[in-house]
PDB file of C-alpha atoms in Angstrom:
ATOM      1  CA  MET A 911       4.644 -18.409  13.925  1.00 36.00           C
ATOM      2  CA  SER A 912       3.175 -15.817  16.266  1.00 43.00           C
ATOM      3  CA  GLU A 913       5.290 -13.166  17.973  1.00 48.00           C
ATOM      4  CA  GLN A 914       4.337 -11.263  21.125  1.00 49.00           C
ATOM      5  CA  ALA A 915       6.272  -8.101  21.950  1.00 50.00           C
ATOM      6  CA  SER A 916       5.517  -4.662  23.360  1.00 76.00           C
ATOM      7  CA  GLY A 917       1.862  -5.512  23.847  1.00 92.00           C
ATOM      8  CA  LEU A 918       1.436  -6.552  20.213  1.00 96.00           C
ATOM      9  CA  ARG A 919       0.765  -9.849  18.471  1.00 96.00           C
ATOM     10  CA  LYS A 920       2.244 -10.501  15.023  1.00 98.00           C
ATOM     11  CA  GLN A 921       1.766 -13.497  12.772  1.00 98.00           C
ATOM     12  CA  ARG A 922       2.736 -14.233   9.183  1.00 98.00           C
ATOM     13  CA  PHE A 923       0.425 -15.875   6.671  1.00 98.00           C
ATOM     14  CA  GLU A 924       0.689 -17.342   3.171  1.00 97.00           C
ATOM     15  CA  GLN A 925      -1.975 -17.979   0.564  1.00 97.00           C
ATOM     16  CA  SER A 926      -1.476 -19.820  -2.709  1.00 96.00           C
ATOM     17  CA  ILE A 927      -3.284 -18.091  -5.549  1.00 95.00           C
ATOM     18  CA  ASP A 928      -3.661 -18.597  -9.288  1.00 82.00           C
ATOM     19  CA  ALA A 929      -0.810 -19.010 -11.793  1.00 77.00           C
ATOM     20  CA  GLY A 930       1.412 -20.692  -9.215  1.00 86.00           C
ATOM     21  CA  LEU A 931       1.785 -17.506  -7.201  1.00 96.00           C
ATOM     22  CA  THR A 932       1.900 -17.053  -3.434  1.00 97.00           C
ATOM     23  CA  LEU A 933       0.689 -14.078  -1.443  1.00 97.00           C
ATOM     24  CA  ARG A 934       2.614 -13.536   1.801  1.00 98.00           C
ATOM     25  CA  GLY A 935       1.655 -11.174   4.574  1.00 98.00           C
ATOM     26  CA  GLU A 936       1.619 -10.379   8.268  1.00 98.00           C
ATOM     27  CA  VAL A 937      -1.039  -9.269  10.746  1.00 98.00           C
ATOM     28  CA  THR A 938      -0.188  -6.948  13.649  1.00 98.00           C
ATOM     29  CA  VAL A 939      -2.690  -6.277  16.432  1.00 97.00           C
ATOM     30  CA  GLN A 940      -2.784  -5.518  20.124  1.00 95.00           C
ATOM     31  CA  GLU A 941      -2.884  -8.422  22.540  1.00 92.00           C
ATOM     32  CA  THR A 942      -6.463  -9.515  23.150  1.00 73.00           C
ATOM     33  CA  THR A 943      -8.479  -7.051  25.199  1.00 65.00           C
ATOM     34  CA  ASP A 944     -12.113  -6.804  26.229  1.00 73.00           C
ATOM     35  CA  ARG A 945     -12.902  -4.006  23.788  1.00 77.00           C
ATOM     36  CA  GLY A 946     -14.047  -6.381  21.063  1.00 91.00           C
ATOM     37  CA  PRO A 947     -13.188  -6.364  17.349  1.00 96.00           C
ATOM     38  CA  VAL A 948     -11.261  -3.313  16.135  1.00 96.00           C
ATOM     39  CA  PRO A 949     -11.113  -1.496  12.770  1.00 98.00           C
ATOM     40  CA  VAL A 950      -8.836  -2.872  10.057  1.00 98.00           C
ATOM     41  CA  VAL A 951      -6.112  -1.166   8.026  1.00 98.00           C
ATOM     42  CA  ILE A 952      -4.749  -2.957   4.945  1.00 99.00           C
ATOM     43  CA  MET A 953      -1.367  -1.553   3.884  1.00 99.00           C
ATOM     44  CA  ALA A 954      -0.335  -1.620   0.203  1.00 98.00           C
ATOM     45  CA  HIS A 955       3.339  -1.086  -0.638  1.00 98.00           C
ATOM     46  CA  GLY A 956       4.675   0.686  -3.711  1.00 98.00           C
ATOM     47  CA  PHE A 957       6.857   0.010  -6.748  1.00 97.00           C
ATOM     48  CA  LYS A 958      10.246  -1.636  -6.018  1.00 96.00           C
ATOM     49  CA  SER A 959       9.068  -2.160  -2.467  1.00 97.00           C
ATOM     50  CA  PHE A 960       7.738  -4.867  -0.145  1.00 98.00           C
ATOM     51  CA  MET A 961       5.913  -5.271   3.148  1.00 98.00           C
ATOM     52  CA  ASP A 962       9.083  -5.256   5.281  1.00 98.00           C
ATOM     53  CA  TRP A 963      10.650  -2.237   3.588  1.00 97.00           C
ATOM     54  CA  GLY A 964      11.832   0.538   5.879  1.00 98.00           C
ATOM     55  CA  PHE A 965       8.940   2.159   7.689  1.00 98.00           C
ATOM     56  CA  GLN A 966       6.296  -0.458   6.861  1.00 98.00           C
ATOM     57  CA  PRO A 967       6.660  -2.680   9.980  1.00 98.00           C
ATOM     58  CA  TYR A 968       7.036   0.402  12.196  1.00 98.00           C
ATOM     59  CA  VAL A 969       3.882   2.012  10.818  1.00 98.00           C
ATOM     60  CA  ALA A 970       1.977  -1.256  11.204  1.00 98.00           C
ATOM     61  CA  ALA A 971       3.058  -1.489  14.846  1.00 98.00           C
ATOM     62  CA  GLU A 972       2.128   2.128  15.563  1.00 98.00           C
ATOM     63  CA  LEU A 973      -1.310   1.729  14.007  1.00 98.00           C
ATOM     64  CA  ALA A 974      -1.841  -1.465  16.003  1.00 97.00           C
ATOM     65  CA  ARG A 975      -0.905   0.371  19.205  1.00 96.00           C
ATOM     66  CA  ARG A 976      -3.588   2.942  18.329  1.00 96.00           C
ATOM     67  CA  GLY A 977      -6.144   0.144  18.263  1.00 96.00           C
ATOM     68  CA  TYR A 978      -6.160  -1.084  14.656  1.00 97.00           C
ATOM     69  CA  TYR A 979      -5.901  -4.585  13.206  1.00 98.00           C
ATOM     70  CA  VAL A 980      -3.194  -4.109  10.574  1.00 98.00           C
ATOM     71  CA  VAL A 981      -2.559  -6.290   7.530  1.00 99.00           C
ATOM     72  CA  ARG A 982       0.473  -5.753   5.363  1.00 98.00           C
ATOM     73  CA  PHE A 983       1.478  -8.037   2.515  1.00 98.00           C
ATOM     74  CA  ASN A 984       3.696  -8.504  -0.520  1.00 98.00           C
ATOM     75  CA  PHE A 985       2.034  -8.219  -3.895  1.00 98.00           C
ATOM     76  CA  SER A 986       2.558 -11.644  -5.440  1.00 98.00           C
ATOM     77  CA  CYS A 987       4.702 -10.344  -8.316  1.00 97.00           C
ATOM     78  CA  ASN A 988       6.631  -7.661  -6.413  1.00 97.00           C
ATOM     79  CA  GLY A 989       9.852  -9.616  -6.900  1.00 97.00           C
ATOM     80  CA  VAL A 990      10.348 -10.677  -3.281  1.00 96.00           C
ATOM     81  CA  ASN A 991      10.195 -14.183  -1.871  1.00 92.00           C
ATOM     82  CA  GLU A 992      12.770 -14.680   0.865  1.00 86.00           C
ATOM     83  CA  ARG A 993      14.738 -11.484   0.181  1.00 86.00           C
ATOM     84  CA  ASP A 994      14.684  -8.428  -2.045  1.00 89.00           C
ATOM     85  CA  PHE A 995      14.704  -8.990  -4.942  1.00 95.00           C
ATOM     86  CA  ASP A 996      14.948 -12.720  -5.598  1.00 95.00           C
ATOM     87  CA  GLU A 997      12.009 -13.156  -8.014  1.00 96.00           C
ATOM     88  CA  LEU A 998      12.771 -10.728 -10.819  1.00 97.00           C
ATOM     89  CA  ASP A 999      11.044 -13.032 -13.316  1.00 96.00           C
ATOM     90  CA  LYS A1000       7.764 -12.341 -11.523  1.00 96.00           C
ATOM     91  CA  PHE A1001       8.557  -8.644 -11.090  1.00 98.00           C
ATOM     92  CA  ALA A1002       8.994  -8.412 -14.866  1.00 98.00           C
ATOM     93  CA  VAL A1003       5.399  -9.424 -15.591  1.00 97.00           C
ATOM     94  CA  ASN A1004       3.668  -7.609 -12.736  1.00 98.00           C
ATOM     95  CA  THR A1005       0.614  -5.524 -13.670  1.00 98.00           C
ATOM     96  CA  TYR A1006      -1.977  -3.358 -11.990  1.00 98.00           C
ATOM     97  CA  SER A1007      -4.562  -6.042 -12.723  1.00 98.00           C
ATOM     98  CA  ARG A1008      -2.407  -8.559 -10.858  1.00 98.00           C
ATOM     99  CA  GLU A1009      -2.093  -6.200  -7.894  1.00 98.00           C
ATOM    100  CA  GLN A1010      -5.845  -5.545  -7.836  1.00 98.00           C
ATOM    101  CA  ALA A1011      -6.416  -9.309  -7.810  1.00 98.00           C
ATOM    102  CA  ASP A1012      -3.963  -9.629  -4.910  1.00 98.00           C
ATOM    103  CA  LEU A1013      -5.803  -6.952  -2.943  1.00 98.00           C
ATOM    104  CA  ALA A1014      -9.018  -8.867  -3.616  1.00 98.00           C
ATOM    105  CA  VAL A1015      -7.435 -12.014  -2.149  1.00 98.00           C
ATOM    106  CA  VAL A1016      -6.481 -10.137   1.026  1.00 98.00           C
ATOM    107  CA  TRP A1017      -9.989  -8.687   1.217  1.00 98.00           C
ATOM    108  CA  GLU A1018     -11.529 -12.144   0.834  1.00 98.00           C
ATOM    109  CA  LEU A1019      -9.257 -13.705   3.457  1.00 98.00           C
ATOM    110  CA  LEU A1020     -10.210 -10.910   5.849  1.00 98.00           C
ATOM    111  CA  GLN A1021     -13.938 -11.142   5.232  1.00 98.00           C
ATOM    112  CA  GLU A1022     -13.900 -14.944   5.522  1.00 98.00           C
ATOM    113  CA  LYS A1023     -12.042 -14.750   8.872  1.00 98.00           C
ATOM    114  CA  ARG A1024      -9.074 -16.686   7.474  1.00 98.00           C
ATOM    115  CA  LEU A1025      -6.331 -14.303   8.620  1.00 98.00           C
ATOM    116  CA  PRO A1026      -4.470 -14.609  11.944  1.00 98.00           C
ATOM    117  CA  PHE A1027      -6.270 -13.281  15.034  1.00 97.00           C
ATOM    118  CA  ALA A1028      -9.447 -13.006  12.946  1.00 97.00           C
ATOM    119  CA  GLU A1029     -11.617 -12.611  16.042  1.00 95.00           C
ATOM    120  CA  GLN A1030     -10.025  -9.187  16.643  1.00 96.00           C
ATOM    121  CA  ALA A1031     -10.898  -7.796  13.195  1.00 97.00           C
ATOM    122  CA  ASP A1032     -14.064  -5.777  12.622  1.00 98.00           C
ATOM    123  CA  THR A1033     -14.558  -6.670   8.962  1.00 98.00           C
ATOM    124  CA  GLY A1034     -17.235  -4.012   8.566  1.00 97.00           C
ATOM    125  CA  ARG A1035     -14.706  -1.240   9.214  1.00 98.00           C
ATOM    126  CA  VAL A1036     -11.826  -1.552   6.764  1.00 98.00           C
ATOM    127  CA  ALA A1037      -9.477   1.161   5.473  1.00 98.00           C
ATOM    128  CA  LEU A1038      -6.640   1.062   2.953  1.00 99.00           C
ATOM    129  CA  LEU A1039      -3.261   2.759   3.415  1.00 99.00           C
ATOM    130  CA  GLY A1040      -1.145   2.815   0.268  1.00 99.00           C
ATOM    131  CA  HIS A1041       2.307   4.261  -0.357  1.00 98.00           C
ATOM    132  CA  SER A1042       3.266   5.518  -3.832  1.00 98.00           C
ATOM    133  CA  ARG A1043       1.959   3.006  -6.402  1.00 98.00           C
ATOM    134  CA  GLY A1044       0.124   1.370  -3.518  1.00 98.00           C
ATOM    135  CA  GLY A1045      -1.784   4.626  -3.105  1.00 98.00           C
ATOM    136  CA  GLY A1046      -3.002   4.478  -6.688  1.00 98.00           C
ATOM    137  CA  ASN A1047      -3.942   0.835  -6.240  1.00 98.00           C
ATOM    138  CA  SER A1048      -5.876   1.709  -3.077  1.00 99.00           C
ATOM    139  CA  ILE A1049      -7.949   4.352  -4.875  1.00 98.00           C
ATOM    140  CA  VAL A1050      -8.794   1.956  -7.711  1.00 98.00           C
ATOM    141  CA  PHE A1051      -9.703  -0.839  -5.293  1.00 99.00           C
ATOM    142  CA  ALA A1052     -11.938   1.429  -3.202  1.00 98.00           C
ATOM    143  CA  ALA A1053     -13.694   2.628  -6.356  1.00 98.00           C
ATOM    144  CA  GLU A1054     -14.655  -1.000  -7.054  1.00 98.00           C
ATOM    145  CA  HIS A1055     -15.338  -2.019  -3.441  1.00 98.00           C
ATOM    146  CA  PRO A1056     -17.767   0.411  -1.784  1.00 97.00           C
ATOM    147  CA  ASP A1057     -17.461  -1.483   1.508  1.00 98.00           C
ATOM    148  CA  VAL A1058     -14.038   0.142   1.992  1.00 98.00           C
ATOM    149  CA  GLN A1059     -14.638   2.772   4.675  1.00 98.00           C
ATOM    150  CA  ALA A1060     -11.633   5.055   4.099  1.00 98.00           C
ATOM    151  CA  VAL A1061      -8.448   5.393   2.041  1.00 98.00           C
ATOM    152  CA  VAL A1062      -5.143   7.065   2.891  1.00 99.00           C
ATOM    153  CA  THR A1063      -2.404   7.565   0.314  1.00 99.00           C
ATOM    154  CA  TRP A1064       1.165   8.510   1.153  1.00 99.00           C
ATOM    155  CA  ASN A1065       2.911  10.169  -1.791  1.00 98.00           C
ATOM    156  CA  GLY A1066       0.457   8.338  -4.016  1.00 98.00           C
ATOM    157  CA  ILE A1067       0.675   8.256  -7.787  1.00 98.00           C
ATOM    158  CA  ALA A1068      -1.840  10.117  -9.968  1.00 98.00           C
ATOM    159  CA  SER A1069      -0.821   8.340 -13.187  1.00 97.00           C
ATOM    160  CA  ALA A1070      -0.501   4.579 -13.612  1.00 98.00           C
ATOM    161  CA  ASP A1071       2.139   5.072 -16.311  1.00 96.00           C
ATOM    162  CA  LEU A1072       5.362   5.226 -14.311  1.00 89.00           C
ATOM    163  CA  PHE A1073       7.904   5.423 -17.134  1.00 94.00           C
ATOM    164  CA  ASP A1074       9.378   7.976 -19.540  1.00 94.00           C
ATOM    165  CA  ASP A1075       9.581   7.906 -23.341  1.00 95.00           C
ATOM    166  CA  ALA A1076      13.112   6.471 -23.406  1.00 95.00           C
ATOM    167  CA  PHE A1077      11.985   3.526 -21.303  1.00 96.00           C
ATOM    168  CA  LYS A1078       9.009   2.914 -23.577  1.00 95.00           C
ATOM    169  CA  GLU A1079      11.217   3.023 -26.663  1.00 96.00           C
ATOM    170  CA  GLU A1080      13.581   0.462 -25.128  1.00 96.00           C
ATOM    171  CA  LEU A1081      10.605  -1.748 -24.269  1.00 96.00           C
ATOM    172  CA  ALA A1082       9.165  -1.507 -27.782  1.00 93.00           C
ATOM    173  CA  ARG A1083      12.555  -2.298 -29.307  1.00 96.00           C
ATOM    174  CA  ASN A1084      13.580  -5.207 -27.072  1.00 96.00           C
ATOM    175  CA  GLY A1085      10.400  -6.500 -25.458  1.00 94.00           C
ATOM    176  CA  VAL A1086      11.932  -5.736 -22.075  1.00 97.00           C
ATOM    177  CA  ALA A1087      13.321  -2.625 -20.397  1.00 98.00           C
ATOM    178  CA  TYR A1088      15.095  -2.116 -17.104  1.00 97.00           C
ATOM    179  CA  VAL A1089      14.810   0.133 -14.081  1.00 96.00           C
ATOM    180  CA  ALA A1090      17.768   0.547 -11.746  1.00 95.00           C
ATOM    181  CA  ASN A1091      17.547  -0.209  -8.049  1.00 95.00           C
ATOM    182  CA  ALA A1092      20.234   1.993  -6.529  1.00 91.00           C
ATOM    183  CA  ARG A1093      20.033   0.276  -3.137  1.00 92.00           C
ATOM    184  CA  THR A1094      20.482  -3.331  -4.351  1.00 93.00           C
ATOM    185  CA  GLY A1095      22.449  -2.553  -7.522  1.00 95.00           C
ATOM    186  CA  GLN A1096      20.023  -4.613  -9.606  1.00 96.00           C
ATOM    187  CA  ASN A1097      18.615  -3.792 -13.009  1.00 97.00           C
ATOM    188  CA  MET A1098      14.984  -4.782 -12.654  1.00 97.00           C
ATOM    189  CA  PRO A1099      13.137  -5.931 -15.807  1.00 98.00           C
ATOM    190  CA  ILE A1100       9.725  -4.787 -17.008  1.00 98.00           C
ATOM    191  CA  ARG A1101       8.113  -6.651 -19.909  1.00 98.00           C
ATOM    192  CA  GLN A1102       5.498  -5.522 -22.403  1.00 96.00           C
ATOM    193  CA  THR A1103       2.849  -7.202 -20.236  1.00 96.00           C
ATOM    194  CA  PHE A1104       2.788  -4.076 -18.068  1.00 97.00           C
ATOM    195  CA  TYR A1105       1.736  -1.787 -20.924  1.00 96.00           C
ATOM    196  CA  ASP A1106      -0.596  -4.341 -22.471  1.00 97.00           C
ATOM    197  CA  ASP A1107      -2.509  -4.343 -19.196  1.00 98.00           C
ATOM    198  CA  LEU A1108      -2.587  -0.537 -19.053  1.00 97.00           C
ATOM    199  CA  LYS A1109      -3.902  -0.256 -22.611  1.00 96.00           C
ATOM    200  CA  GLN A1110      -6.607  -2.840 -22.010  1.00 98.00           C
ATOM    201  CA  ASN A1111      -7.704  -1.145 -18.776  1.00 98.00           C
ATOM    202  CA  ALA A1112      -7.111   2.550 -19.462  1.00 97.00           C
ATOM    203  CA  GLU A1113     -10.320   3.746 -17.831  1.00 98.00           C
ATOM    204  CA  ARG A1114     -10.038   1.359 -14.899  1.00 98.00           C
ATOM    205  CA  PHE A1115      -6.570   2.639 -14.015  1.00 98.00           C
ATOM    206  CA  ASP A1116      -7.230   6.355 -14.592  1.00 98.00           C
ATOM    207  CA  ILE A1117      -6.441   7.153 -10.977  1.00 98.00           C
ATOM    208  CA  ALA A1118      -7.482  10.821 -10.981  1.00 98.00           C
ATOM    209  CA  ALA A1119     -10.821   9.968 -12.600  1.00 98.00           C
ATOM    210  CA  ARG A1120     -11.438   7.121 -10.149  1.00 98.00           C
ATOM    211  CA  LEU A1121     -10.723   9.484  -7.244  1.00 98.00           C
ATOM    212  CA  ALA A1122     -13.063  12.118  -8.710  1.00 98.00           C
ATOM    213  CA  GLY A1123     -15.916   9.614  -8.734  1.00 98.00           C
ATOM    214  CA  LEU A1124     -15.165   8.087  -5.344  1.00 98.00           C
ATOM    215  CA  GLN A1125     -17.658   8.489  -2.493  1.00 97.00           C
ATOM    216  CA  THR A1126     -15.333   6.880   0.046  1.00 98.00           C
ATOM    217  CA  PRO A1127     -13.414   9.433   2.174  1.00 98.00           C
ATOM    218  CA  VAL A1128      -9.790   9.759   1.044  1.00 98.00           C
ATOM    219  CA  LEU A1129      -6.803  11.484   2.645  1.00 98.00           C
ATOM    220  CA  SER A1130      -3.852  12.190   0.347  1.00 98.00           C
ATOM    221  CA  VAL A1131      -0.595  12.946   2.184  1.00 99.00           C
ATOM    222  CA  GLN A1132       2.225  14.414   0.083  1.00 98.00           C
ATOM    223  CA  GLY A1133       5.775  15.396   0.985  1.00 98.00           C
ATOM    224  CA  ASP A1134       6.891  18.703  -0.515  1.00 98.00           C
ATOM    225  CA  ALA A1135      10.430  17.355  -1.037  1.00 98.00           C
ATOM    226  CA  ASP A1136       9.207  14.442  -3.184  1.00 98.00           C
ATOM    227  CA  SER A1137       9.796  14.273  -6.949  1.00 97.00           C
ATOM    228  CA  ASP A1138       8.308  16.945  -9.216  1.00 97.00           C
ATOM    229  CA  ARG A1139       6.272  14.245 -10.980  1.00 97.00           C
ATOM    230  CA  LEU A1140       4.555  13.151  -7.783  1.00 98.00           C
ATOM    231  CA  LYS A1141       4.013  16.708  -6.551  1.00 98.00           C
ATOM    232  CA  GLU A1142       2.379  17.546  -9.885  1.00 98.00           C
ATOM    233  CA  GLY A1143       0.283  14.409  -9.517  1.00 98.00           C
ATOM    234  CA  PHE A1144      -0.815  15.563  -6.064  1.00 98.00           C
ATOM    235  CA  ARG A1145      -1.971  18.848  -7.599  1.00 98.00           C
ATOM    236  CA  ARG A1146      -3.940  16.935 -10.245  1.00 98.00           C
ATOM    237  CA  LEU A1147      -5.590  14.741  -7.627  1.00 98.00           C
ATOM    238  CA  ARG A1148      -6.559  17.815  -5.645  1.00 98.00           C
ATOM    239  CA  GLU A1149      -8.096  19.416  -8.721  1.00 98.00           C
ATOM    240  CA  ALA A1150      -9.946  16.198  -9.604  1.00 98.00           C
ATOM    241  CA  ALA A1151     -11.463  15.740  -6.120  1.00 98.00           C
ATOM    242  CA  PRO A1152     -11.373  19.043  -4.196  1.00 98.00           C
ATOM    243  CA  ASP A1153     -13.834  17.776  -1.583  1.00 98.00           C
ATOM    244  CA  GLN A1154     -11.451  15.050  -0.441  1.00 98.00           C
ATOM    245  CA  SER A1155      -8.751  15.662   2.208  1.00 98.00           C
ATOM    246  CA  PHE A1156      -5.188  16.705   1.376  1.00 98.00           C
ATOM    247  CA  VAL A1157      -2.167  17.242   3.628  1.00 98.00           C
ATOM    248  CA  THR A1158       1.313  18.463   2.680  1.00 98.00           C
ATOM    249  CA  ILE A1159       4.310  17.418   4.799  1.00 98.00           C
ATOM    250  CA  ALA A1160       7.039  20.070   4.886  1.00 98.00           C
ATOM    251  CA  GLU A1161      10.464  18.635   3.949  1.00 98.00           C
ATOM    252  CA  GLY A1162       8.843  15.256   3.353  1.00 98.00           C
ATOM    253  CA  THR A1163      10.692  13.085   0.848  1.00 98.00           C
ATOM    254  CA  HIS A1164       9.114  10.157  -0.990  1.00 98.00           C
ATOM    255  CA  THR A1165       9.598   7.998   2.112  1.00 98.00           C
ATOM    256  CA  PHE A1166       9.272  10.865   4.622  1.00 98.00           C
ATOM    257  CA  GLY A1167      12.986  10.584   5.357  1.00 98.00           C
ATOM    258  CA  ALA A1168      12.868   6.882   6.274  1.00 98.00           C
ATOM    259  CA  VAL A1169      15.408   4.452   4.813  1.00 98.00           C
ATOM    260  CA  HIS A1170      15.879   0.711   4.438  1.00 97.00           C
ATOM    261  CA  PRO A1171      17.051  -0.966   6.588  1.00 96.00           C
ATOM    262  CA  PHE A1172      14.926   1.106   8.948  1.00 98.00           C
ATOM    263  CA  ALA A1173      17.087   3.454  11.010  1.00 98.00           C
ATOM    264  CA  GLY A1174      14.336   4.989  13.091  1.00 98.00           C
ATOM    265  CA  THR A1175      11.471   7.353  12.595  1.00 98.00           C
ATOM    266  CA  THR A1176      11.644  10.975  11.424  1.00 98.00           C
ATOM    267  CA  PRO A1177       9.612  14.116  12.162  1.00 98.00           C
ATOM    268  CA  GLN A1178       8.066  13.904   8.684  1.00 98.00           C
ATOM    269  CA  LEU A1179       7.061  10.254   9.105  1.00 98.00           C
ATOM    270  CA  GLU A1180       5.517  11.042  12.485  1.00 98.00           C
ATOM    271  CA  GLU A1181       3.561  13.938  10.962  1.00 98.00           C
ATOM    272  CA  ALA A1182       2.237  11.676   8.205  1.00 98.00           C
ATOM    273  CA  LEU A1183       1.340   9.011  10.767  1.00 98.00           C
ATOM    274  CA  GLU A1184      -0.474  11.459  13.044  1.00 98.00           C
ATOM    275  CA  ALA A1185      -2.457  12.921  10.140  1.00 98.00           C
ATOM    276  CA  THR A1186      -3.383   9.376   9.127  1.00 98.00           C
ATOM    277  CA  VAL A1187      -4.554   8.349  12.592  1.00 98.00           C
ATOM    278  CA  ARG A1188      -6.635  11.514  12.998  1.00 98.00           C
ATOM    279  CA  PHE A1189      -8.308  10.891   9.650  1.00 98.00           C
ATOM    280  CA  LEU A1190      -8.956   7.186  10.290  1.00 98.00           C
ATOM    281  CA  ASP A1191     -10.190   7.737  13.839  1.00 98.00           C
ATOM    282  CA  GLY A1192     -12.625  10.350  12.589  1.00 97.00           C
ATOM    283  CA  ARG A1193     -14.127   7.969  10.046  1.00 96.00           C
ATOM    284  CA  MET A1194     -13.730   4.533  11.624  1.00 96.00           C
ATOM    285  CA  ARG A1195     -14.613   5.128  15.285  1.00 88.00           C
ATOM    286  CA  GLY A1196     -17.246   6.686  17.483  1.00 73.00           C
ATOM    287  CA  ALA A1197     -16.212   9.474  19.867  1.00 56.00           C
ATOM    288  CA  GLY A1198     -16.376   7.202  22.901  1.00 52.00           C
ATOM    289  CA  GLU A1199     -14.242   4.539  21.233  1.00 65.00           C
ATOM    290  CA  ARG A1200     -11.604   7.131  20.237  1.00 54.00           C
ATOM    291  CA  GLY A1201     -11.302   8.059  23.880  1.00 42.00           C
ATOM    292  CA  ARG A1202     -10.487   4.463  24.839  1.00 49.00           C
ATOM    293  CA  GLN A1203      -7.505   4.111  22.452  1.00 56.00           C
ATOM    294  CA  GLY A1204      -3.831   4.528  23.287  1.00 50.00           C
TER     295      GLY A1204
END
């Protein structure tokens, strides 16, 4: 069903894919104007997250108001069907390869004009915006899809291996290990499938190396109040690709101070959003077109 509010149009979509999985998403765009098709931003959520988490709908709406056609979606094995997290069996076997395949489905739906409001999407101007693990996925996808025009990562990962030695020992011993979700109180399972995929695709998912070889413009936005692991990863990404763009957000946490359910924006989220729009406008629009937005 389509929703019209505040000058925006929103519509959900579903696509059945292989292995009995379903990809669910939503498009947000301005109401039809005479300016013609507009650039596209595909948003990729992170680990233990989903397309309706916290700031995601807000950011989609703000980007749409700035003149972008915005697609956000749930990775098919992110563990969410009707609510978070009601598909832990799928979460347990999620892999980077699965998420790359999901991104490819979204890309194909976009290019084949099979998404809602397709007439408003300029499929020759497409950027990716990924948060956390979604940032790493966006870099890998852009490295394999040169038609991607720009990438933005928010507190993006530099290493595809998310877990510590104790977790790996538990996984080796039991065939499954668990990560806590403090918000929902769930213990979320990860099976050996995750590491099997990493071992089989070590070079493919070497995020720093993929960034170093990437010709596509990339902006990495990092909060300085995020975890030490991610801040160290940001330093590694900067060393690997010094000619790319990097922005640090003072007092920015992993979610730039935003929470779920969304309780409103924050100065850090607005700073990240403004840096993102400046970067995308500079690479996805002509000067005259930038002047017509807003």
